[in-house]
Every structure is written in C-alpha cells, then in structure tokens.
PDB file of C-alpha atoms in Angstrom:
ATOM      1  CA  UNK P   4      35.143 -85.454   8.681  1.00 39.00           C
ATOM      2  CA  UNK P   5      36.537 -81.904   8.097  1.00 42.00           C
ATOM      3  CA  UNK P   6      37.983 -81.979   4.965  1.00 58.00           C
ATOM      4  CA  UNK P   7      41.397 -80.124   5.322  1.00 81.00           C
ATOM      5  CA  UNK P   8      42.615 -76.819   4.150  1.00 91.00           C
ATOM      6  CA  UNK P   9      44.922 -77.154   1.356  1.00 94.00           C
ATOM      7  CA  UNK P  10      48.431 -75.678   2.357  1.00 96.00           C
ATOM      8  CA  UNK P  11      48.721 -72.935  -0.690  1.00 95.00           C
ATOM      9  CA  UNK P  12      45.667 -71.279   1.276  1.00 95.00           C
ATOM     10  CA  UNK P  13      47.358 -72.056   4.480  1.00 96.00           C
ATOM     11  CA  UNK P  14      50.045 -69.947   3.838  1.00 96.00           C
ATOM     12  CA  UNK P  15      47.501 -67.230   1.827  1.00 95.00           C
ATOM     13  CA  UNK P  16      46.460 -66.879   5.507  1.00 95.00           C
ATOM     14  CA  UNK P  17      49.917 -66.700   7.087  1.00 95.00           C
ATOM     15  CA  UNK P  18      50.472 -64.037   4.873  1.00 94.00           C
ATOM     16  CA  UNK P  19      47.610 -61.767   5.659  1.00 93.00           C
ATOM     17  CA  UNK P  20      48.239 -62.200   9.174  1.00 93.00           C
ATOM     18  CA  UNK P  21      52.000 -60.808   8.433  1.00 92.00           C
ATOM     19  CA  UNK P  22      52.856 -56.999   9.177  1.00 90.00           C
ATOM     20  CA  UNK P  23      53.059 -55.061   6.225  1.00 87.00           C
ATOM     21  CA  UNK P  24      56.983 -54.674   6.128  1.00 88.00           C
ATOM     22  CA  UNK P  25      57.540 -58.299   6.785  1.00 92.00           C
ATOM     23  CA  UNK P  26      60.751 -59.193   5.258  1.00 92.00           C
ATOM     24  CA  UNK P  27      61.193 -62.858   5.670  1.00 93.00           C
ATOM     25  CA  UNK P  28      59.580 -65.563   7.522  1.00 94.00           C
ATOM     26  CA  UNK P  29      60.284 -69.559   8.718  1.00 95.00           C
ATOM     27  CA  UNK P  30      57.881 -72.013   8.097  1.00 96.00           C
ATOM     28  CA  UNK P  31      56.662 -75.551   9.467  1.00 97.00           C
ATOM     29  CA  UNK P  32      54.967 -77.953   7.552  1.00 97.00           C
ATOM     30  CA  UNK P  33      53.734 -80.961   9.895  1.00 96.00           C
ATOM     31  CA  UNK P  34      52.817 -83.594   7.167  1.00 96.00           C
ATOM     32  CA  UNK P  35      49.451 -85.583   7.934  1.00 94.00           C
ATOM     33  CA  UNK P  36      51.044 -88.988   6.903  1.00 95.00           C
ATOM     34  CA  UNK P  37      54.446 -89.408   7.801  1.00 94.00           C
ATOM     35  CA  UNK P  38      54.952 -91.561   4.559  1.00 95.00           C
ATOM     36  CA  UNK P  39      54.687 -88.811   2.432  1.00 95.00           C
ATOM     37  CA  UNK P  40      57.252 -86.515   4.522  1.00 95.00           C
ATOM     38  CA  UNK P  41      60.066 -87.010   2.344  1.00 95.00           C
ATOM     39  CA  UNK P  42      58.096 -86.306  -1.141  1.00 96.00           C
ATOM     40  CA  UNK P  43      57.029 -83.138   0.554  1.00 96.00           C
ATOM     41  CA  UNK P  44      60.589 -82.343   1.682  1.00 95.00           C
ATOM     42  CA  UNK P  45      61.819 -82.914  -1.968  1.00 95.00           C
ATOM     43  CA  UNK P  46      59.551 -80.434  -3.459  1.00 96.00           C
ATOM     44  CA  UNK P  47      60.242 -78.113  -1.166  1.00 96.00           C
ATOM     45  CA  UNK P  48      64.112 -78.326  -1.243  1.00 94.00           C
ATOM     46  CA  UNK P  49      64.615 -74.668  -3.500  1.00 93.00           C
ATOM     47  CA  UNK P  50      63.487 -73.085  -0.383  1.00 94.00           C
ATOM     48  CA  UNK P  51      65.722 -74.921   2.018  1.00 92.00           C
ATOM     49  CA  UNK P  52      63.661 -77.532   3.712  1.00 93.00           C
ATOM     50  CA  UNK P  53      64.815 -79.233   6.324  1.00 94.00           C
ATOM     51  CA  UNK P  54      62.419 -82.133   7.318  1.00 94.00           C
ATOM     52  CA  UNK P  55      63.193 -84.062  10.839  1.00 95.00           C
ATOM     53  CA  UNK P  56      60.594 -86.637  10.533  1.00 95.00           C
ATOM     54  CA  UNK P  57      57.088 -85.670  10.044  1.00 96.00           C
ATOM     55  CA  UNK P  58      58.153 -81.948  10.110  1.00 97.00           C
ATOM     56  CA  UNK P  59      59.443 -80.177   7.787  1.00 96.00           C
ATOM     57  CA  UNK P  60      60.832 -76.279   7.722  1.00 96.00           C
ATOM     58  CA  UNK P  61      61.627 -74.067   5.012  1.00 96.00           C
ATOM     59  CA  UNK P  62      62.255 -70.503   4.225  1.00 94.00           C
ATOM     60  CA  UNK P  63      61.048 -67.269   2.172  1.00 95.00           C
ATOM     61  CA  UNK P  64      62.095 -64.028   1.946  1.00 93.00           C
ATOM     62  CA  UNK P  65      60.740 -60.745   0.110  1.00 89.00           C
ATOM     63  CA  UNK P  66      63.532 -59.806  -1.527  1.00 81.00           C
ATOM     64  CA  UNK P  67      67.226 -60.929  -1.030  1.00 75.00           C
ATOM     65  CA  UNK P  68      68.043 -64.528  -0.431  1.00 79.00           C
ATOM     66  CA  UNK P  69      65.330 -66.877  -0.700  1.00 85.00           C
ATOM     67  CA  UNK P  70      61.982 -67.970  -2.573  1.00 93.00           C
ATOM     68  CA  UNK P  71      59.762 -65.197  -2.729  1.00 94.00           C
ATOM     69  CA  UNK P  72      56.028 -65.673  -1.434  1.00 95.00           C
ATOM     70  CA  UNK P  73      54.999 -66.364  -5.309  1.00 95.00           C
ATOM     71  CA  UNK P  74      57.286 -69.221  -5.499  1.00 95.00           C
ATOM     72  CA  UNK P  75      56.527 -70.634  -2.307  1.00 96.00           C
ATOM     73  CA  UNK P  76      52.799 -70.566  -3.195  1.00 95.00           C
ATOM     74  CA  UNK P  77      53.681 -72.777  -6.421  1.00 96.00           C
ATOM     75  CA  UNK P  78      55.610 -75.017  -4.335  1.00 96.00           C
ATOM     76  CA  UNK P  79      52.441 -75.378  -2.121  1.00 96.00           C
ATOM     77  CA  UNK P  80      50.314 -75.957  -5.039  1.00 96.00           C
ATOM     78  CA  UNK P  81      52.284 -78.839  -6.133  1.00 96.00           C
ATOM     79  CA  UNK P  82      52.395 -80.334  -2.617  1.00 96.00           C
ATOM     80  CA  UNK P  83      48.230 -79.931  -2.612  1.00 96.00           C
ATOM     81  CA  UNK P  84      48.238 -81.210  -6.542  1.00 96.00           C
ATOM     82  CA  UNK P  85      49.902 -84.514  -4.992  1.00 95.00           C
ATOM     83  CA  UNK P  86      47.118 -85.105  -2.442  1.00 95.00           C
ATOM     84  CA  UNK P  87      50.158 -84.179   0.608  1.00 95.00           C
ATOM     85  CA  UNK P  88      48.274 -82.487   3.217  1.00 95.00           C
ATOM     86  CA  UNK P  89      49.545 -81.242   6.716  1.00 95.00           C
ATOM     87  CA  UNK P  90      49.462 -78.501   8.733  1.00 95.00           C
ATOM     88  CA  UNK P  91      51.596 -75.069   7.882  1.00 96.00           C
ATOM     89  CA  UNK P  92      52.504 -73.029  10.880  1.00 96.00           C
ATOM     90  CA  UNK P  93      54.538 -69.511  10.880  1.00 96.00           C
ATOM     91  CA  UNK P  94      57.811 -69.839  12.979  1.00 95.00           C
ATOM     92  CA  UNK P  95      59.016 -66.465  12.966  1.00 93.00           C
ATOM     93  CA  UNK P  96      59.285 -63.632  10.788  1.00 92.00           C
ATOM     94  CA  UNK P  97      61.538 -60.560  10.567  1.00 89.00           C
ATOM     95  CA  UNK P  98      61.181 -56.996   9.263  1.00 84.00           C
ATOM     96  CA  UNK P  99      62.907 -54.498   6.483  1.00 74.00           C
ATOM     97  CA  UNK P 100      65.517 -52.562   8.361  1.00 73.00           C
ATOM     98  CA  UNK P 101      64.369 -49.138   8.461  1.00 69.00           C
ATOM     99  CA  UNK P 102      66.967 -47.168   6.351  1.00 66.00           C
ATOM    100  CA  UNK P 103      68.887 -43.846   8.180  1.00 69.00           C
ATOM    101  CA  UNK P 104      67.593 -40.743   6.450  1.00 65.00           C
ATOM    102  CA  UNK P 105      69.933 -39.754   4.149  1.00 69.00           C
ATOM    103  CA  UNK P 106      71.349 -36.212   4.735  1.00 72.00           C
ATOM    104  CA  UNK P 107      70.489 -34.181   1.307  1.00 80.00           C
ATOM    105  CA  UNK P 108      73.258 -31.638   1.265  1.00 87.00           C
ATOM    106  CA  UNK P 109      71.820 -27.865   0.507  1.00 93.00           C
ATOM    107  CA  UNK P 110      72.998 -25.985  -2.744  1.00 95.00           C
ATOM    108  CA  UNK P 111      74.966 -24.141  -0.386  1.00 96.00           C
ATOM    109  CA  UNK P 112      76.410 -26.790   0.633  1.00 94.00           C
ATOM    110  CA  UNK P 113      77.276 -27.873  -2.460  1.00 94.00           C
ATOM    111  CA  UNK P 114      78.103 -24.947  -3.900  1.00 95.00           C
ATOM    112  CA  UNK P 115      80.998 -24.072  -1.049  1.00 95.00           C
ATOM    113  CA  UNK P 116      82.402 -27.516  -1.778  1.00 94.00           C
ATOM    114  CA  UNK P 117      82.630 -27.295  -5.264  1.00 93.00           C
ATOM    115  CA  UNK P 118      84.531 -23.975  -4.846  1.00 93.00           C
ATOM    116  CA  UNK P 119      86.817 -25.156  -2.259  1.00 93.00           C
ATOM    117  CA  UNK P 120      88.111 -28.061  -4.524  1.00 92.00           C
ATOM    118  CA  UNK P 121      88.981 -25.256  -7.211  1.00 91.00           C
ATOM    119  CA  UNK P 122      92.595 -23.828  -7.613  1.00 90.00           C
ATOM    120  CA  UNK P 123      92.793 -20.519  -5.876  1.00 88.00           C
ATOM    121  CA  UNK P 124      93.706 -18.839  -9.098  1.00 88.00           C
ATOM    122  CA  UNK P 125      90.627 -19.257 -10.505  1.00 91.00           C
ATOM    123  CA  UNK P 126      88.142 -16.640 -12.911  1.00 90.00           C
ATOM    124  CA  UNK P 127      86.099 -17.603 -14.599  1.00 92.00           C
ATOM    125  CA  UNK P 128      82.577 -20.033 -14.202  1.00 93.00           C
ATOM    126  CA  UNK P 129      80.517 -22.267 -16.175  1.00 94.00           C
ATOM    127  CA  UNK P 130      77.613 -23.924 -13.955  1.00 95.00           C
ATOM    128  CA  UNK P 131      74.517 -25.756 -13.895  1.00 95.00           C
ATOM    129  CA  UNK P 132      71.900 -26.073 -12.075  1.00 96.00           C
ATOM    130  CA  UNK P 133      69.798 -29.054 -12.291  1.00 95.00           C
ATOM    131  CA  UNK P 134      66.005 -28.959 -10.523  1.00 95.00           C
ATOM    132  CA  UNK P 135      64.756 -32.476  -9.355  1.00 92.00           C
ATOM    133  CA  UNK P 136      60.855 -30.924 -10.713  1.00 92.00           C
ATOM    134  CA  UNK P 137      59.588 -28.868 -13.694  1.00 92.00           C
ATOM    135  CA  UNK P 138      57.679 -27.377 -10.912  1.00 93.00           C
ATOM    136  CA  UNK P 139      60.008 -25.243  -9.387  1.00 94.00           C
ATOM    137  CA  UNK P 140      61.205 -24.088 -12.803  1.00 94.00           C
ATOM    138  CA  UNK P 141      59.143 -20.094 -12.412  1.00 94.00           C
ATOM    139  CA  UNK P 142      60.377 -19.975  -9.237  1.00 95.00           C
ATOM    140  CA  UNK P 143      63.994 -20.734  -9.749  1.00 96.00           C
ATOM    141  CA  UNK P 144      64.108 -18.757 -12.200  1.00 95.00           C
ATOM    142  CA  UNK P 145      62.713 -15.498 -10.377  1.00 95.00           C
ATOM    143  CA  UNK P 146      65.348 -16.191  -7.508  1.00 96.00           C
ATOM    144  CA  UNK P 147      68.048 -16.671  -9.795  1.00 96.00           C
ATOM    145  CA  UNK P 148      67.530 -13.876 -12.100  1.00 96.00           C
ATOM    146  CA  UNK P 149      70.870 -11.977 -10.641  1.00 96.00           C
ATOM    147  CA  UNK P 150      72.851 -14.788 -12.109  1.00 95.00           C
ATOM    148  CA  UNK P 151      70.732 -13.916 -15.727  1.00 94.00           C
ATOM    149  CA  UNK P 152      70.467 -18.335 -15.652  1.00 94.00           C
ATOM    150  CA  UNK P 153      69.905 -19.495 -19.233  1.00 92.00           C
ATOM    151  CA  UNK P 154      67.692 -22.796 -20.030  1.00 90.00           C
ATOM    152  CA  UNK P 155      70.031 -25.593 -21.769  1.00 84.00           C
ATOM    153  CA  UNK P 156      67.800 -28.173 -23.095  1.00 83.00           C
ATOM    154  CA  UNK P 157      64.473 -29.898 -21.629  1.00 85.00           C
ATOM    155  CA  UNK P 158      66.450 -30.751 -18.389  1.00 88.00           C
ATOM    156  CA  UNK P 159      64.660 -28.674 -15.493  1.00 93.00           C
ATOM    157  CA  UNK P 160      67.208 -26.130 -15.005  1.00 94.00           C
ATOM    158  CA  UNK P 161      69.514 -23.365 -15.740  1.00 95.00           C
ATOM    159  CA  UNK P 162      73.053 -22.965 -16.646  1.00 94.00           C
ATOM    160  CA  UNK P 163      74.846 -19.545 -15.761  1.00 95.00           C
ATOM    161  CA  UNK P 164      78.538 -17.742 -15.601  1.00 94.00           C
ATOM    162  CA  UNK P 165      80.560 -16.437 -12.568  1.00 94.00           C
ATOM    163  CA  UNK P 166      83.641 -14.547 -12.528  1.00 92.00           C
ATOM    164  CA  UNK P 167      85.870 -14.297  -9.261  1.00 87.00           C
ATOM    165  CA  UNK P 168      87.014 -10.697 -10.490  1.00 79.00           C
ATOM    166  CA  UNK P 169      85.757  -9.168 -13.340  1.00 72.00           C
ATOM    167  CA  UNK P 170      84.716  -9.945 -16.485  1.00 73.00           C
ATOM    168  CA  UNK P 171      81.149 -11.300 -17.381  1.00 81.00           C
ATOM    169  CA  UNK P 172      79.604 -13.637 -14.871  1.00 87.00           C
ATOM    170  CA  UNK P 173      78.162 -13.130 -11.858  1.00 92.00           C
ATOM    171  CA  UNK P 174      80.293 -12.704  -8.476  1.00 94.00           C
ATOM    172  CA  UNK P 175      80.321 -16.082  -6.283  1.00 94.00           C
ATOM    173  CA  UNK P 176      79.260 -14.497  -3.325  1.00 95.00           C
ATOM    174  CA  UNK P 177      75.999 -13.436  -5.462  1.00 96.00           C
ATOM    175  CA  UNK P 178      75.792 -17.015  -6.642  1.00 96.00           C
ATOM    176  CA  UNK P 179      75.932 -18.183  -2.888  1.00 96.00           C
ATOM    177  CA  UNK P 180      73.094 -15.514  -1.868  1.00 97.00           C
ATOM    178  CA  UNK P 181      70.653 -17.029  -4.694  1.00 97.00           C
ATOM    179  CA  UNK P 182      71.807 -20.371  -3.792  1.00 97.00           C
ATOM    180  CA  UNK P 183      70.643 -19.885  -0.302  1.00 96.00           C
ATOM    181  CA  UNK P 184      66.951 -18.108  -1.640  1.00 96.00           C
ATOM    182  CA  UNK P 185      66.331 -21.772  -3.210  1.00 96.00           C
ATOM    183  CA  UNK P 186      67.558 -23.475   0.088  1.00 95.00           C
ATOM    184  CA  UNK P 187      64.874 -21.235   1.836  1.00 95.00           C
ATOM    185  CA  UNK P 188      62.268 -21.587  -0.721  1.00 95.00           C
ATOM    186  CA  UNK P 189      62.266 -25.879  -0.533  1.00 93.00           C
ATOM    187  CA  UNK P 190      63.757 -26.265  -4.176  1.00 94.00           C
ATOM    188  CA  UNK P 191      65.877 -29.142  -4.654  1.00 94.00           C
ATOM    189  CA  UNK P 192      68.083 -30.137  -7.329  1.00 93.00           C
ATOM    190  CA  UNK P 193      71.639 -30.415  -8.086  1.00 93.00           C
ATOM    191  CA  UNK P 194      74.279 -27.827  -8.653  1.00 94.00           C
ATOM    192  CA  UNK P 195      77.772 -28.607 -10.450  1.00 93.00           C
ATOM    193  CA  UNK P 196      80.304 -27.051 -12.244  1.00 93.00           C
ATOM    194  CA  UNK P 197      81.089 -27.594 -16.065  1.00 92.00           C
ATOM    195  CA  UNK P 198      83.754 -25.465 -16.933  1.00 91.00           C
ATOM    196  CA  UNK P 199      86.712 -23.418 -14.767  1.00 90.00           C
ATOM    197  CA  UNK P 200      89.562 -21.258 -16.405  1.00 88.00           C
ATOM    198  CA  UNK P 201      92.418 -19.851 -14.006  1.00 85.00           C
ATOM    199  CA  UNK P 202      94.200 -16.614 -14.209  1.00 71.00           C
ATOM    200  CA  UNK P 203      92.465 -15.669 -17.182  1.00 70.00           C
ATOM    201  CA  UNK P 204      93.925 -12.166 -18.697  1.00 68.00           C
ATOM    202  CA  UNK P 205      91.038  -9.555 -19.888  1.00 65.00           C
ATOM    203  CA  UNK P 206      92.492  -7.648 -22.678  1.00 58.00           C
ATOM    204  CA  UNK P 207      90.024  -4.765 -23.268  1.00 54.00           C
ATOM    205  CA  UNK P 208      87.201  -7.148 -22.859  1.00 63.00           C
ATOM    206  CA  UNK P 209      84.677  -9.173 -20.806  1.00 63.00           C
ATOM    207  CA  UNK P 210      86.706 -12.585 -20.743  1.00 65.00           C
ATOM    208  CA  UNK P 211      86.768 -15.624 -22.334  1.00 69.00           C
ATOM    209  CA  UNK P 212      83.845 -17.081 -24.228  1.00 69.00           C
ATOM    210  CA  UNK P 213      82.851 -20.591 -24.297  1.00 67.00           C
ATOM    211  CA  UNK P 214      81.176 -22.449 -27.201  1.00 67.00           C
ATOM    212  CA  UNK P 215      78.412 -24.964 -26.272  1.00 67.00           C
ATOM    213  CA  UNK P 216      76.374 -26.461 -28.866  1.00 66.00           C
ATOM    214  CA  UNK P 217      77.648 -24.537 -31.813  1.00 66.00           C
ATOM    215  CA  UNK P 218      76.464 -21.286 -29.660  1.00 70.00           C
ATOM    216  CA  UNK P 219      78.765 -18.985 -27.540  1.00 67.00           C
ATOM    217  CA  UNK P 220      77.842 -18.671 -23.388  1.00 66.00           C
TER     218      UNK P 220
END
C-alpha cells in the first residue's frame, strides 16, 4: 500500500504550483474516512470550512481577509498530527490587482500650483526643496545655484528665498527655469513652501528677514 501524502505537504505543493502574484486561493479537502469529516471540518473552521459530507472547502488569502498560507499550513499539521488523511485539491485562485501607475507630478508642476493658491499680493518666499536621494544632492545643487539654495539640516535638500518684485530672493520665473533643469535631469523630490509675506514695504532695504533656528534666512 502507498502510504499517503500528509496534507501540510499537499498544500506545500499547491503552493509551488501557484503563480507568483497569487492572491488567494479555494481549497478541497476530500477526507479518506468519512467518519472523521467533521473533526477535520472543526479544525479547519478559522479559515471558513464548509464540509458537505466527505468534502470539505476552505479559504486563504495573502493578505486581506483570510488565513494566510502559514496558518493554513498549521491547520494542516494538526489535521496530519490526528492521523486525518484525504486528498487536498486547488479550486481556484485569484491574483493581486495590478495597481494604476501613479502620476508623480513634476516640480513644475508643483511649483505652479503652489503659486497659484497664493494671494496675488504676494513678495516675498521661503521654500524648500526636499530630494527623495542623497544622490542627487551635487547635482541639485549645481542646477539650483541661481536660487543661491542653502542646506537646512541632514534632510537631502535645499531651502531658498524668492521675491515677486524686489528685494532679496530670487525671481519666480528663475525658480520655475531651475525647477524645470531638475525635471530634465530625472531628480525627484518634493518642493513646498514654508513661509509667504504679502505687500511687504522695502524701506531702504532688501526686505524682510526671517529667523529659523536662532539664525536669520
């Protein structure tokens, strides 16, 4: 006699035969001796058996609702521990939806909606520009150098001023021009701005100055 496979390594098999971006699967478990149906059925209930007679399916699922393949294996285990044997067939199985690419928006992009949700009086900019890499630090830097960017702390990145007038800062059309050499060049990261004054008066100066840290910007 062929002594029979024990169903934890049944479903080890299943498993390998799955496609790599399975995402859930249905089960049957076709119990050798009908008598011990219902004792299998009980220990799988936390995966939702249903047992119609002999048979017996249940349910497992990657991630979401529903035993993962781990738990399902020690649900097996204690089926094989109690001498139940049977046969475990694959029903179905379904895949991960494959997720739209998400549209990264440009620092152009970001930068022309950040200005258009600013009052139309304004002067004076503080901004930052976060980098998603240390690597494109030299770079950035080198493409930004009209805006004279100033590092802020470990963050990859630069912080810098722009004035809509006069004053110190540099003009937002040169901001959108650097903007658009990072675009070119691949570098990703974030831009945003910090701090906005309106319909700031120069008095026989430069502007305003902002204190950060203790330190003036």
């Amino acid at each position: 006699m062929l002594r029979s496979v024990p169903l934890a390594d049944q479903f080890r098999r299943i498993e390998e035969e799955l496609p790599e971006d399975w995402s859930d699967a249905r089960l049957q478990l076709t119990v050798s001796d009908p008598g011990r149906a219902a004792r299998a059925a009980a220990l799988l209930a936390p995966a939702g058996a249903g047992r119609h007679g002999s048979t017996i399916r249940f349910h497992t699922a990657r991630r979401g609702a529903g035993v993962a393949p781990d738990g399902i294996r020690r649900l097996l285990r204690k089926l094989d521990d109690e001498g139940i044997r049977g046969e475990l067939e694959l029903l179905d199985a379904g895949t991960a939806p494959v997720a739209p690419p998400k549209h990264r928006r440009t620092f152009v992009e970001s930068w022309d909606a950040a200005l258009a949700a600013l009052p139309s009086d304004w002067s004076e900019l503080y901004c930052e520009l976060e980098l998603t890499s240390t690597d494109y630090l030299e770079r950035a830097a080198l493409l930004m150098a009209p805006l004279n960017p100033s590092r802020f702390s470990d963050t990859p990145g630069f912080r810098f001023r722009v004035a809509s007038h006069a004053g110190y800062g540099a003009a937002p059309e040169m901001v959108r021009r650097c903007l658009q050499r990072l675009d070119e060049d691949g570098i990703r990261g974030e831009i945003r701005i910090l701090r906005v004054l309106s319909a700031s008066n120069h008095v026989a100066t430069q502007g305003p100055v902002w204190y950060v840290g203790g330190r003036a910007v």
